[in-house]
Coordinates of C-alpha atoms in Angstrom, one line a residue:
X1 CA 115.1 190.4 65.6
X2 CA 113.3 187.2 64.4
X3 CA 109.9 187.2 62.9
X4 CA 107.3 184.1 62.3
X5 CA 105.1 184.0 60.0
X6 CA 102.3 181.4 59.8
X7 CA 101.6 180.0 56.1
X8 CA 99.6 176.5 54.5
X9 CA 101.0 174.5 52.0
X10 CA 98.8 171.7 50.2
X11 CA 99.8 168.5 50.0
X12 CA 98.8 166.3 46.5
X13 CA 96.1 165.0 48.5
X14 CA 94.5 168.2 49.2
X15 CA 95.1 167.8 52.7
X16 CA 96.5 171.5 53.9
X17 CA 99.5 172.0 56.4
X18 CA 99.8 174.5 58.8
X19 CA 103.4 175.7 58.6
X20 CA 105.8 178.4 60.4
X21 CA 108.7 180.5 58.7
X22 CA 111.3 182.1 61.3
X23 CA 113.7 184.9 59.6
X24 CA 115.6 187.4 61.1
X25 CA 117.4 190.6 59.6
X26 CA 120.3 189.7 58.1
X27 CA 123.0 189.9 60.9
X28 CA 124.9 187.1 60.0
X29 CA 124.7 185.8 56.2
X30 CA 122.0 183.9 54.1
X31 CA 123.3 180.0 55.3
X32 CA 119.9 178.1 53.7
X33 CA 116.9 176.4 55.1
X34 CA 116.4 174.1 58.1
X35 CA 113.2 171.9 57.9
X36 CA 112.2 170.9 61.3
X37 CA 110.3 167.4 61.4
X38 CA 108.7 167.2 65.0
X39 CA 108.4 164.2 67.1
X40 CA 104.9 162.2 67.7
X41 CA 102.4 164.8 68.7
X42 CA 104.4 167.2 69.5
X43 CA 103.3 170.6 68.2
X44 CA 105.7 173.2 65.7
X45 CA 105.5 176.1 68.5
X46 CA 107.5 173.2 70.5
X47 CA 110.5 174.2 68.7
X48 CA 110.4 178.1 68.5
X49 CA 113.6 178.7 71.0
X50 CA 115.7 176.1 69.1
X51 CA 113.9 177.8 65.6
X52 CA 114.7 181.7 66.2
X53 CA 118.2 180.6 67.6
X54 CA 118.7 178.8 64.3
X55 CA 117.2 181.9 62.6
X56 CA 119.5 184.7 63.7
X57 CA 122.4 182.4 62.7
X58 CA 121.3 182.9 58.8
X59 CA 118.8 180.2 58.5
X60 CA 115.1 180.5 57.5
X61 CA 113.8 177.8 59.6
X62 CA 110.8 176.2 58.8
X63 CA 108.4 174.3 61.4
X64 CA 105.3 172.2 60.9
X65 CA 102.0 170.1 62.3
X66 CA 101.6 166.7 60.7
X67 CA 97.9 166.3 60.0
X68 CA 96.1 165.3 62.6
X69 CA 98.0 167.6 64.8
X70 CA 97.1 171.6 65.5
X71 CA 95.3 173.3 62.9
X72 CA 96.7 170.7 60.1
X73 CA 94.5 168.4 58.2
X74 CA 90.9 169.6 59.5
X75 CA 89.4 169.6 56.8
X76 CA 89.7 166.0 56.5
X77 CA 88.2 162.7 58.1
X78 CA 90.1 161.9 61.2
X79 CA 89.8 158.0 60.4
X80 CA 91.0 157.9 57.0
X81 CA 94.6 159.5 58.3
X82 CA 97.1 157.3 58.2
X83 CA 100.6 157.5 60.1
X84 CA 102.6 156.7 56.9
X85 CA 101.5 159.9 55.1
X86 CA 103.6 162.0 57.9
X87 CA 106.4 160.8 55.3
X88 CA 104.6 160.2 52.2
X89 CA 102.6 163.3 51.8
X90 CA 103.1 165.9 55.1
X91 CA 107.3 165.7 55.2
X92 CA 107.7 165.8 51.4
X93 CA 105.6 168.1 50.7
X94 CA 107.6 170.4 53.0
X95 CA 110.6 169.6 51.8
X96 CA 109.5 170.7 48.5
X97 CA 108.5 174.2 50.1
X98 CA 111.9 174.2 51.5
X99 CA 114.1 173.3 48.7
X100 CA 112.5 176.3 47.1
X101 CA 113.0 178.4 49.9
X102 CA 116.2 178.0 49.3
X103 CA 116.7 178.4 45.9
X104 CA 120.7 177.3 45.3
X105 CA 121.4 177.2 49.6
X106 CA 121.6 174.0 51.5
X107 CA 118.2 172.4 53.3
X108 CA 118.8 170.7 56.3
X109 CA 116.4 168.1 57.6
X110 CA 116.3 168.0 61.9
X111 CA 114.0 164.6 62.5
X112 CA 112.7 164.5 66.1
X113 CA 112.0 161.5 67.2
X114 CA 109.4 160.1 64.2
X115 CA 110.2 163.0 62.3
X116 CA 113.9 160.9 61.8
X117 CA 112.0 157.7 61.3
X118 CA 110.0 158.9 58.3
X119 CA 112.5 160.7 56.2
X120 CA 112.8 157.6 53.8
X121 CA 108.6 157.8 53.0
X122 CA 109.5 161.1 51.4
X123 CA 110.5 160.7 48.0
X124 CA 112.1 164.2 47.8
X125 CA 114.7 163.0 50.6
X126 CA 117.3 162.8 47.8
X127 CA 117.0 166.9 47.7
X128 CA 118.1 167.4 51.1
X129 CA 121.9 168.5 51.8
X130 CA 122.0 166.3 55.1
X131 CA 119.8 164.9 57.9
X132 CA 120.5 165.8 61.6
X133 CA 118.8 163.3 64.0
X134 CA 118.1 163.8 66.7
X135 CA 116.4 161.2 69.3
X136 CA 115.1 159.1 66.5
X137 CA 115.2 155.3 66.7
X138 CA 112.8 152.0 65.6
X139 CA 111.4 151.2 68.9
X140 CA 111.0 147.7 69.6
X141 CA 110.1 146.3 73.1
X142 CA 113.7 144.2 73.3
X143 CA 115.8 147.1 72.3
X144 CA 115.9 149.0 75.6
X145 CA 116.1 148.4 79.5
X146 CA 112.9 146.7 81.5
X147 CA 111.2 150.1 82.0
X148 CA 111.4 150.6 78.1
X149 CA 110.0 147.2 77.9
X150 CA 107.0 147.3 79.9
X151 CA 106.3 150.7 78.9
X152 CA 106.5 149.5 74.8
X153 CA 104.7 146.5 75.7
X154 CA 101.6 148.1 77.6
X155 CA 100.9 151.0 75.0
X156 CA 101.0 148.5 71.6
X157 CA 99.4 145.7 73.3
X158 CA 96.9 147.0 75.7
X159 CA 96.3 150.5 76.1
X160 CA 96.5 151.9 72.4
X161 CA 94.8 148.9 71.1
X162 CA 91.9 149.2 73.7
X163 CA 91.8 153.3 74.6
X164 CA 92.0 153.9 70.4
X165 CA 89.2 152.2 69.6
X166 CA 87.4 153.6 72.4
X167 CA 88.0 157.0 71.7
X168 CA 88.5 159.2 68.8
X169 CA 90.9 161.7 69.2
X170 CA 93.2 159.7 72.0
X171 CA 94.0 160.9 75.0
X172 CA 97.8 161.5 74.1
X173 CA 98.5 163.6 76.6
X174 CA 96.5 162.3 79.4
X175 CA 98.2 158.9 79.3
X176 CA 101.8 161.0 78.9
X177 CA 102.5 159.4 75.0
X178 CA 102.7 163.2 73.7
X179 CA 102.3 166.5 74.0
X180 CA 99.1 166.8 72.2
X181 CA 95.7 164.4 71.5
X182 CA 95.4 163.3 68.2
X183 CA 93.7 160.9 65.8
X184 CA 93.6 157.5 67.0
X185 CA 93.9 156.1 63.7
X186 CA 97.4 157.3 64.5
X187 CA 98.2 155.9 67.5
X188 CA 97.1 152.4 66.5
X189 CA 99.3 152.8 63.8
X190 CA 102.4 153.4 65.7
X191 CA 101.2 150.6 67.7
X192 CA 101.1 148.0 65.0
X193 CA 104.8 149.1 63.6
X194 CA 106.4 149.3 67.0
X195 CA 105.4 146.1 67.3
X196 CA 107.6 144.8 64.7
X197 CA 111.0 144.1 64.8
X198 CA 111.3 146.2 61.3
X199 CA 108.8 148.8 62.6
X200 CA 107.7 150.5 59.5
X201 CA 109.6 148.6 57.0
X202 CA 107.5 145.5 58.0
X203 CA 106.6 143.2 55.0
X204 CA 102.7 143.8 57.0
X205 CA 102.3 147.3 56.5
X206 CA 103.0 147.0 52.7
X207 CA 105.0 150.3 52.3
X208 CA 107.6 149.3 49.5
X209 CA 110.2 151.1 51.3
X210 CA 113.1 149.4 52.1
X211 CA 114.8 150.4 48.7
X212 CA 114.1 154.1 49.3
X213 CA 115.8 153.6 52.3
X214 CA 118.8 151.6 51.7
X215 CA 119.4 154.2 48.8
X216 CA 118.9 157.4 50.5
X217 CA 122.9 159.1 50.4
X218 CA 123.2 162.1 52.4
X219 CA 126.0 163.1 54.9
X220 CA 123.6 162.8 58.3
X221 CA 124.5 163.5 62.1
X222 CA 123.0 161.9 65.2
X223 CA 122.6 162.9 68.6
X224 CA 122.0 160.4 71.3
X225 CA 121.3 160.9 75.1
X226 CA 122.1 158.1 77.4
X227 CA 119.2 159.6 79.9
X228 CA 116.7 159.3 77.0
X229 CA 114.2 156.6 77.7
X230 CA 112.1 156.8 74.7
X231 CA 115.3 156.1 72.3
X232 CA 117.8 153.6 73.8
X233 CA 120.7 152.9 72.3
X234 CA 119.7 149.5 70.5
X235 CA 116.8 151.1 69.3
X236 CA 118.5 153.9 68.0
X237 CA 121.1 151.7 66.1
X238 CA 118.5 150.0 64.2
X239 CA 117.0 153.1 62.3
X240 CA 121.2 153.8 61.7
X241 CA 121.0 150.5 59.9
X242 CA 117.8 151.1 58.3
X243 CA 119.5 153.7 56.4
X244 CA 122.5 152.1 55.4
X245 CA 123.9 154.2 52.4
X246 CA 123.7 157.4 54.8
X247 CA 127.2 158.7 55.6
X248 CA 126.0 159.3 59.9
X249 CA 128.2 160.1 62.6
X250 CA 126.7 159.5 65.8
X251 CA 127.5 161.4 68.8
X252 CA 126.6 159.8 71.8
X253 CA 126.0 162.3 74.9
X254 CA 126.7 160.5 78.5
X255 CA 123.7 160.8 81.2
X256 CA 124.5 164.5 83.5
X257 CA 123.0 166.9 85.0
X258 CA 120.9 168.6 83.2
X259 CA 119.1 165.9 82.0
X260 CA 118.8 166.4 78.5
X261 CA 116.3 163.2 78.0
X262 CA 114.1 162.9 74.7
X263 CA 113.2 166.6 74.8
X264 CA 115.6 168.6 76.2
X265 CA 117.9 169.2 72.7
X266 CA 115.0 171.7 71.4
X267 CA 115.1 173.1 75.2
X268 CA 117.1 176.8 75.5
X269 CA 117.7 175.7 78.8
X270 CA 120.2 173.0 78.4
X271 CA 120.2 172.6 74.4
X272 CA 121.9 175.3 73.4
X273 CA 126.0 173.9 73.5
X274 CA 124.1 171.0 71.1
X275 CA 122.8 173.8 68.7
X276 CA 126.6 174.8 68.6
X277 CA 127.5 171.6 68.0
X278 CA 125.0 171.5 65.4
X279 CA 125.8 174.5 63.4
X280 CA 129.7 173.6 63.6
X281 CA 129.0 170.6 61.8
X282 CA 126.7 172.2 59.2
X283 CA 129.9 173.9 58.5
X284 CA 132.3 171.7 58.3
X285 CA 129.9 169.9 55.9
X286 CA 129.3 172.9 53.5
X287 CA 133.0 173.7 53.4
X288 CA 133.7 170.0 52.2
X289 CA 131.3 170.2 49.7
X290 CA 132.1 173.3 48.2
X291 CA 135.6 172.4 48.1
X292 CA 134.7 169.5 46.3
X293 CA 132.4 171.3 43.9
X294 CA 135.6 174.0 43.2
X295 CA 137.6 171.1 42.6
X296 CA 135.3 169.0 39.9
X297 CA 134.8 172.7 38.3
X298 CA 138.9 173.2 38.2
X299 CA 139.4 169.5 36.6
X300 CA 136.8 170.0 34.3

């Protein structure tokens, strides 16, 4: 049986997330943490099936709204939100609320989408045991196939730029960009870094981050779906090399039936062989490292 809890956690900036803890009793054993970072405007209760699946395997699994998105961040101004504090302040916060979860157990980071893209704002990154990504690329209107193109091209030149400034939150979901309205401070940020070939790591947007990322070492896997528009291939590659001292192995899944798309991983329906896959790897990874661990503690 799996329970969720709902809980807040303060970031440094005051700013309060709204977070969820799934447990179960203890039917298999105590395996760590898993810190789900959710995709652009997609809400926490998005990712309950894939969350209480992890939870009866001996995870707590630990979900969360950015601010700007459900109950998180209200008590704030809407304008002054910026995209880059998903990583700075929201994702590293939570990471600290998970390492402690876990006390000596393994936290594993899943980053949907933008959740993937962030992980090298957070400065407690180094504390993770490994990053699973899954769907996460640096979008860039030349990295994908003509309808990627267009579509890329219309949101961060036309309609972001025009609808955002219009109206405050932005449609999201009417114009099919996410699952739920938020800020539009927001939007036209993703706007601006999408339309750099760097995205985020853009000299413009003065985030000093390039050398947390090319020094972020963690063991990381990455699932890719050939039937997902949002993260092409290309696109996908170049957050890969964006984090250059992570050990990933990508695992490239062909277009089928189901299709699994940029959503359909988190999805019982079809995702469930990939949470699996997922959990198999998670173990191969803790037995290397505490075989490793055994072995400095024998030679020393």
């Amino acid at each position: 049986m799996v329970s969720v809890s709902s809980r807040w956690e303060h970031c440094p900036d005051g700013i309060a997330l709204e977070y969820f803890e799934h447990s179960a009793d203890r039917a298999a054993s105590y395996q760590g943490v898993i810190l789900i970072a959710s995709a652009l405007g997609v809400p926490a209760r998005f990712y309950n099936a894939y969350a209480n699946f992890m939870a009866m395997r001996g995870f707590t699994v630990l979900s969360f709204n950015y601010r700007g998105i459900g109950l998180s961040g209200q008590q704030g101004n809407p304008a002054l939100i910026r995209l880059a504090q998903w990583g700075s302040q929201d994702l590293d916060t939570m990471i600290g609320q998970a390492t402690k979860s876990a006390g000596n157990h393994p936290v594993y980071l899943v980053g949907h989408s933008i959740g993937g893209q962030v992980v090298g704002l957070a400065k407690r990154a180094d504390q993770l045991s490994a990053v699973i990504f899954v769907g996460a690329s640096f979008p860039y209107w030349s990295r994908g196939p003509l309808p990627y193109r267009l579509k890329l091209l219309s949101f961060y030149y036309c309609l972001v730029p025009i609808v955002g400034r219009l109206r405050d939150p932005f449609p999201a979901r009417a114009v099919g960009l996410s699952n739920a309205d938020m800020p539009s401070r927001l939007l036209r940020d993703w706007a601006e870094w999408a339309s750099q070939k760097d995205y985020l790591l853009s000299p413009r947007f003065h985030l000093n981050a390039n050398q947390a990322y090319s020094e972020l070492c963690l063991p990381a896997l990455a699932f890719e779906f050939a039937d997902d528009l949002i993260a092409p291939a290309a696109a996908a590659q170049k957050l890969y090399d964006s984090y250059p001292s992570l050990q990933i192995e990508v695992r490239r899944k062909p277009a089928g039936k189901p299709v699994i798309g940029h959503m359909g991983f988190f999805r019982e329906s079809v995702g469930r062989p990939f949470w699996e896959e997922q959990l198999a790897w998670m173990t191969n990874k803790q037995s290397a490292i505490a075989k490793q661990d055994n072995a400095v503690a024998y030679g020393s």
